PDB file of C-alpha atoms in Angstrom:
ATOM      1  CA  MET A   1     -14.644 -33.215  59.611  1.00 42.00           C
ATOM      2  CA  SER A   2     -11.800 -32.152  58.294  1.00 45.00           C
ATOM      3  CA  ARG A   3      -9.864 -29.644  59.529  1.00 49.00           C
ATOM      4  CA  GLU A   4      -7.944 -28.578  56.518  1.00 77.00           C
ATOM      5  CA  PHE A   5      -8.231 -25.043  55.040  1.00 86.00           C
ATOM      6  CA  ASP A   6      -6.206 -23.347  52.943  1.00 89.00           C
ATOM      7  CA  VAL A   7      -6.107 -19.250  54.948  1.00 92.00           C
ATOM      8  CA  ASP A   8      -5.742 -16.085  53.587  1.00 92.00           C
ATOM      9  CA  VAL A   9      -5.395 -13.660  56.107  1.00 92.00           C
ATOM     10  CA  VAL A  10      -6.511 -10.437  55.487  1.00 91.00           C
ATOM     11  CA  ASP A  11      -5.282  -7.368  57.895  1.00 89.00           C
ATOM     12  CA  LEU A  12      -6.774  -4.188  58.272  1.00 87.00           C
ATOM     13  CA  VAL A  13      -3.745  -2.532  58.932  1.00 88.00           C
ATOM     14  CA  ASP A  14      -2.963  -3.131  55.917  1.00 86.00           C
ATOM     15  CA  VAL A  15      -5.560  -2.193  53.508  1.00 82.00           C
ATOM     16  CA  GLU A  16      -6.288   1.217  52.571  1.00 78.00           C
ATOM     17  CA  LEU A  17      -9.647   1.775  52.699  1.00 76.00           C
ATOM     18  CA  PRO A  18     -10.595   4.781  51.427  1.00 75.00           C
ATOM     19  CA  HIS A  19     -12.260   7.992  53.685  1.00 74.00           C
ATOM     20  CA  ALA A  20     -15.901   8.291  52.566  1.00 73.00           C
ATOM     21  CA  LEU A  21     -18.447   5.705  51.153  1.00 71.00           C
ATOM     22  CA  PRO A  22     -19.265   6.644  47.057  1.00 68.00           C
ATOM     23  CA  ALA A  23     -23.220   7.531  46.444  1.00 68.00           C
ATOM     24  CA  GLY A  24     -23.780   4.751  44.342  1.00 65.00           C
ATOM     25  CA  PRO A  25     -22.455   0.863  44.818  1.00 62.00           C
ATOM     26  CA  GLU A  26     -20.910   1.308  41.495  1.00 62.00           C
ATOM     27  CA  GLY A  27     -17.669   2.872  42.977  1.00 58.00           C
ATOM     28  CA  TYR A  28     -17.172   0.761  45.894  1.00 60.00           C
ATOM     29  CA  GLU A  29     -14.144  -1.240  44.335  1.00 58.00           C
ATOM     30  CA  ALA A  30     -12.567   2.183  42.665  1.00 58.00           C
ATOM     31  CA  GLY A  31     -10.456   3.230  45.831  1.00 61.00           C
ATOM     32  CA  PRO A  32      -6.946   1.892  46.320  1.00 59.00           C
ATOM     33  CA  GLY A  33      -6.578  -2.202  47.015  1.00 67.00           C
ATOM     34  CA  MET A  34      -9.698  -2.265  46.906  1.00 75.00           C
ATOM     35  CA  ALA A  35     -10.521  -4.655  43.518  1.00 79.00           C
ATOM     36  CA  VAL A  36      -7.884  -6.392  44.859  1.00 84.00           C
ATOM     37  CA  LEU A  37      -9.358  -6.899  48.030  1.00 87.00           C
ATOM     38  CA  ALA A  38     -12.618  -7.806  46.306  1.00 87.00           C
ATOM     39  CA  ARG A  39     -10.824 -10.875  44.356  1.00 90.00           C
ATOM     40  CA  ARG A  40      -9.883 -12.154  48.000  1.00 92.00           C
ATOM     41  CA  LEU A  41     -13.117 -11.364  49.592  1.00 93.00           C
ATOM     42  CA  ASP A  42     -14.659 -13.591  46.599  1.00 93.00           C
ATOM     43  CA  ASP A  43     -12.378 -16.071  46.569  1.00 94.00           C
ATOM     44  CA  ALA A  44     -13.538 -17.341  50.247  1.00 95.00           C
ATOM     45  CA  ASP A  45     -15.777 -19.977  51.322  1.00 96.00           C
ATOM     46  CA  ALA A  46     -15.467 -19.078  54.120  1.00 97.00           C
ATOM     47  CA  PHE A  47     -14.720 -15.594  56.786  1.00 97.00           C
ATOM     48  CA  VAL A  48     -13.403 -14.890  60.919  1.00 97.00           C
ATOM     49  CA  VAL A  49     -13.370 -11.442  61.631  1.00 97.00           C
ATOM     50  CA  VAL A  50     -11.137 -10.971  64.366  1.00 96.00           C
ATOM     51  CA  THR A  51     -12.519  -8.201  66.575  1.00 96.00           C
ATOM     52  CA  PRO A  52     -11.799  -6.322  69.919  1.00 95.00           C
ATOM     53  CA  GLU A  53     -14.557  -4.603  71.796  1.00 94.00           C
ATOM     54  CA  TYR A  54     -14.801  -1.424  72.139  1.00 91.00           C
ATOM     55  CA  ASN A  55     -17.000   0.795  73.966  1.00 92.00           C
ATOM     56  CA  HIS A  56     -19.462  -2.419  73.726  1.00 93.00           C
ATOM     57  CA  SER A  57     -18.826  -2.700  69.892  1.00 95.00           C
ATOM     58  CA  TYR A  58     -16.518  -3.506  67.025  1.00 95.00           C
ATOM     59  CA  PRO A  59     -13.646  -1.109  65.897  1.00 93.00           C
ATOM     60  CA  ALA A  60     -14.774   1.495  62.765  1.00 91.00           C
ATOM     61  CA  SER A  61     -11.530   0.181  60.718  1.00 89.00           C
ATOM     62  CA  VAL A  62     -14.074  -3.643  61.197  1.00 92.00           C
ATOM     63  CA  LYS A  63     -17.239  -1.979  59.658  1.00 92.00           C
ATOM     64  CA  HIS A  64     -15.139   0.120  56.973  1.00 86.00           C
ATOM     65  CA  VAL A  65     -14.541  -2.679  54.713  1.00 89.00           C
ATOM     66  CA  ILE A  66     -17.464  -4.715  55.922  1.00 91.00           C
ATOM     67  CA  ASP A  67     -19.690  -1.761  53.948  1.00 88.00           C
ATOM     68  CA  TRP A  68     -16.909  -0.548  51.731  1.00 84.00           C
ATOM     69  CA  HIS A  69     -18.120  -4.866  49.946  1.00 86.00           C
ATOM     70  CA  GLY A  70     -20.775  -6.033  48.487  1.00 86.00           C
ATOM     71  CA  SER A  71     -22.027  -9.543  46.834  1.00 89.00           C
ATOM     72  CA  GLN A  72     -18.470 -10.074  48.127  1.00 92.00           C
ATOM     73  CA  TRP A  73     -20.295 -11.464  51.442  1.00 94.00           C
ATOM     74  CA  HIS A  74     -23.147 -13.197  49.908  1.00 95.00           C
ATOM     75  CA  ALA A  75     -24.173 -16.755  51.282  1.00 96.00           C
ATOM     76  CA  LYS A  76     -20.814 -17.163  53.096  1.00 97.00           C
ATOM     77  CA  PRO A  77     -20.677 -18.089  56.167  1.00 97.00           C
ATOM     78  CA  VAL A  78     -18.573 -15.802  59.183  1.00 98.00           C
ATOM     79  CA  GLY A  79     -17.429 -16.764  62.371  1.00 97.00           C
ATOM     80  CA  PHE A  80     -16.062 -14.149  64.866  1.00 97.00           C
ATOM     81  CA  VAL A  81     -12.972 -14.439  67.493  1.00 96.00           C
ATOM     82  CA  SER A  82     -13.454 -12.078  70.176  1.00 95.00           C
ATOM     83  CA  TYR A  83     -11.340 -10.578  73.160  1.00 93.00           C
ATOM     84  CA  GLY A  84     -11.949  -7.888  74.924  1.00 92.00           C
ATOM     85  CA  GLY A  85     -12.537  -7.446  79.280  1.00 90.00           C
ATOM     86  CA  MET A  86     -14.911  -9.181  81.706  1.00 87.00           C
ATOM     87  CA  GLY A  87     -16.940  -9.819  78.772  1.00 90.00           C
ATOM     88  CA  GLY A  88     -14.669 -11.011  75.984  1.00 89.00           C
ATOM     89  CA  GLY A  89     -15.577  -8.729  72.737  1.00 89.00           C
ATOM     90  CA  LEU A  90     -19.222 -10.549  72.788  1.00 94.00           C
ATOM     91  CA  ARG A  91     -20.750  -7.690  72.717  1.00 95.00           C
ATOM     92  CA  ALA A  92     -18.780  -6.660  69.725  1.00 95.00           C
ATOM     93  CA  VAL A  93     -20.073 -10.308  67.894  1.00 96.00           C
ATOM     94  CA  GLU A  94     -23.706  -9.509  68.491  1.00 96.00           C
ATOM     95  CA  HIS A  95     -23.599  -6.204  66.898  1.00 97.00           C
ATOM     96  CA  LEU A  96     -21.025  -8.113  64.367  1.00 97.00           C
ATOM     97  CA  ARG A  97     -23.508 -10.381  63.238  1.00 97.00           C
ATOM     98  CA  GLN A  98     -26.425  -7.547  63.208  1.00 97.00           C
ATOM     99  CA  VAL A  99     -24.598  -6.434  60.273  1.00 97.00           C
ATOM    100  CA  PHE A 100     -23.115  -9.808  58.325  1.00 96.00           C
ATOM    101  CA  SER A 101     -26.636 -10.370  58.013  1.00 95.00           C
ATOM    102  CA  GLU A 102     -27.309  -7.086  56.650  1.00 94.00           C
ATOM    103  CA  THR A 103     -25.078  -8.665  54.049  1.00 93.00           C
ATOM    104  CA  HIS A 104     -26.535 -11.761  53.013  1.00 95.00           C
ATOM    105  CA  CYS A 105     -23.740 -13.712  55.210  1.00 95.00           C
ATOM    106  CA  VAL A 106     -24.743 -16.409  57.625  1.00 96.00           C
ATOM    107  CA  PRO A 107     -23.445 -15.924  61.332  1.00 97.00           C
ATOM    108  CA  VAL A 108     -22.361 -19.456  62.339  1.00 96.00           C
ATOM    109  CA  ARG A 109     -23.869 -19.468  66.009  1.00 95.00           C
ATOM    110  CA  ASP A 110     -20.495 -21.043  67.841  1.00 95.00           C
ATOM    111  CA  GLN A 111     -17.253 -18.225  68.773  1.00 95.00           C
ATOM    112  CA  VAL A 112     -13.550 -17.963  70.238  1.00 94.00           C
ATOM    113  CA  SER A 113     -14.016 -15.529  73.056  1.00 93.00           C
ATOM    114  CA  PHE A 114     -11.079 -14.445  75.177  1.00 91.00           C
ATOM    115  CA  ASP A 115     -12.793 -12.437  78.376  1.00 90.00           C
ATOM    116  CA  ARG A 116      -8.932 -10.375  79.989  1.00 88.00           C
ATOM    117  CA  HIS A 117      -7.336 -11.494  76.723  1.00 88.00           C
ATOM    118  CA  TRP A 118      -4.446  -9.710  78.751  1.00 85.00           C
ATOM    119  CA  THR A 119      -4.963 -12.085  81.243  1.00 87.00           C
ATOM    120  CA  ARG A 120      -4.468 -15.431  79.136  1.00 87.00           C
ATOM    121  CA  VAL A 121      -0.797 -14.669  77.036  1.00 88.00           C
ATOM    122  CA  ASP A 122       2.325 -15.220  78.164  1.00 91.00           C
ATOM    123  CA  GLU A 123       5.192 -13.239  76.913  1.00 91.00           C
ATOM    124  CA  GLU A 124       5.625 -14.703  73.822  1.00 92.00           C
ATOM    125  CA  GLY A 125       2.143 -14.047  72.990  1.00 87.00           C
ATOM    126  CA  ASN A 126       0.822 -17.559  73.806  1.00 89.00           C
ATOM    127  CA  LEU A 127      -1.995 -19.074  75.306  1.00 89.00           C
ATOM    128  CA  ILE A 128      -1.787 -20.064  78.552  1.00 89.00           C
ATOM    129  CA  ASP A 129      -4.631 -21.839  79.053  1.00 85.00           C
ATOM    130  CA  ALA A 130      -5.507 -22.994  75.819  1.00 86.00           C
ATOM    131  CA  ASP A 131      -8.191 -26.066  76.169  1.00 86.00           C
ATOM    132  CA  GLY A 132     -10.980 -24.106  76.069  1.00 87.00           C
ATOM    133  CA  ALA A 133     -10.079 -22.001  73.195  1.00 89.00           C
ATOM    134  CA  ASP A 134      -9.097 -24.832  71.266  1.00 92.00           C
ATOM    135  CA  THR A 135     -12.566 -26.183  71.894  1.00 93.00           C
ATOM    136  CA  ALA A 136     -14.615 -23.356  70.809  1.00 95.00           C
ATOM    137  CA  ALA A 137     -12.000 -23.290  68.117  1.00 94.00           C
ATOM    138  CA  LYS A 138     -12.728 -26.392  66.720  1.00 95.00           C
ATOM    139  CA  THR A 139     -16.025 -26.214  67.182  1.00 96.00           C
ATOM    140  CA  LEU A 140     -16.038 -22.879  65.055  1.00 96.00           C
ATOM    141  CA  LEU A 141     -13.683 -24.396  62.631  1.00 96.00           C
ATOM    142  CA  ASP A 142     -16.636 -27.392  61.878  1.00 96.00           C
ATOM    143  CA  GLN A 143     -19.448 -24.868  61.808  1.00 96.00           C
ATOM    144  CA  LEU A 144     -17.469 -22.758  58.560  1.00 96.00           C
ATOM    145  CA  LYS A 145     -16.106 -25.618  57.626  1.00 95.00           C
ATOM    146  CA  TRP A 146     -19.827 -27.103  57.274  1.00 96.00           C
ATOM    147  CA  TRP A 147     -21.454 -24.143  56.679  1.00 97.00           C
ATOM    148  CA  GLY A 148     -18.614 -22.854  53.908  1.00 96.00           C
ATOM    149  CA  SER A 149     -18.883 -26.530  51.728  1.00 95.00           C
ATOM    150  CA  VAL A 150     -22.810 -26.318  51.764  1.00 96.00           C
ATOM    151  CA  LEU A 151     -23.014 -22.396  50.500  1.00 96.00           C
ATOM    152  CA  HIS A 152     -20.379 -23.443  48.169  1.00 95.00           C
ATOM    153  CA  ASP A 153     -22.183 -25.838  46.640  1.00 95.00           C
ATOM    154  CA  ALA A 154     -25.251 -23.844  46.211  1.00 95.00           C
ATOM    155  CA  ARG A 155     -23.623 -20.817  44.955  1.00 94.00           C
ATOM    156  CA  LYS A 156     -22.175 -22.904  42.442  1.00 93.00           C
ATOM    157  CA  GLU A 157     -25.636 -25.051  41.622  1.00 94.00           C
ATOM    158  CA  THR A 158     -28.271 -21.128  41.699  1.00 92.00           C
ATOM    159  CA  PRO A 159     -26.305 -18.105  42.339  1.00 87.00           C
ATOM    160  CA  TYR A 160     -27.518 -15.634  44.769  1.00 88.00           C
ATOM    161  CA  ILE A 161     -29.499 -12.828  44.135  1.00 85.00           C
ATOM    162  CA  ALA A 162     -29.165  -9.894  46.726  1.00 80.00           C
ATOM    163  CA  SER A 163     -32.472  -7.905  46.980  1.00 72.00           C
ATOM    164  CA  PHE A 164     -30.226  -4.787  47.246  1.00 58.00           C
TER     165      PHE A 164
END
C-alpha cells in the first residue's frame, strides 16, 4: 500500500479559537480564522492528532478545536500519536477515541505513542531508537490510507448525514 499523503499541518499554537462556543451551530465558524480552518479540515480525507497527556487526558486546546467544528470530521478516519510519562499518552488517546466517535469520525485502532518522551530524542530532536516508532507509524498510516480512501469514495457516492 502506498504511503504517500498530502499533508497539511495544523498547529494549535497558530489557531486563534474563540473563548466560548456559541449557543447554536450556526455561529461556529464566525470566529477569526474559523472559516479558513473549517475549509482545511473539510479538505482532509483523514486526520492524525498528535497529543501530549496531562492528568490522564489531552489538553483543552485539542477539545476546543474538535468542538468548534462539526461536519468537517464526519465519516473520516482519525489516527493518534501521543506522548507522555510512563503511559506514553495512551489515556489521552482513549479519551479522544470517545470524543471523535461522537463527531462521526472513525478512530483507527493502531497508534504511535512515546512513553517518557524526553528520553527518546537527542539534542537535535531526532529519535534515538526509531525502529518501534517507524513500525507503529507504518501501521497507522496504512490504516489511515485505507480508511481515508474508502470513506472518501463513500462520501462522494452517498453524502454522509449525521444525526446532530
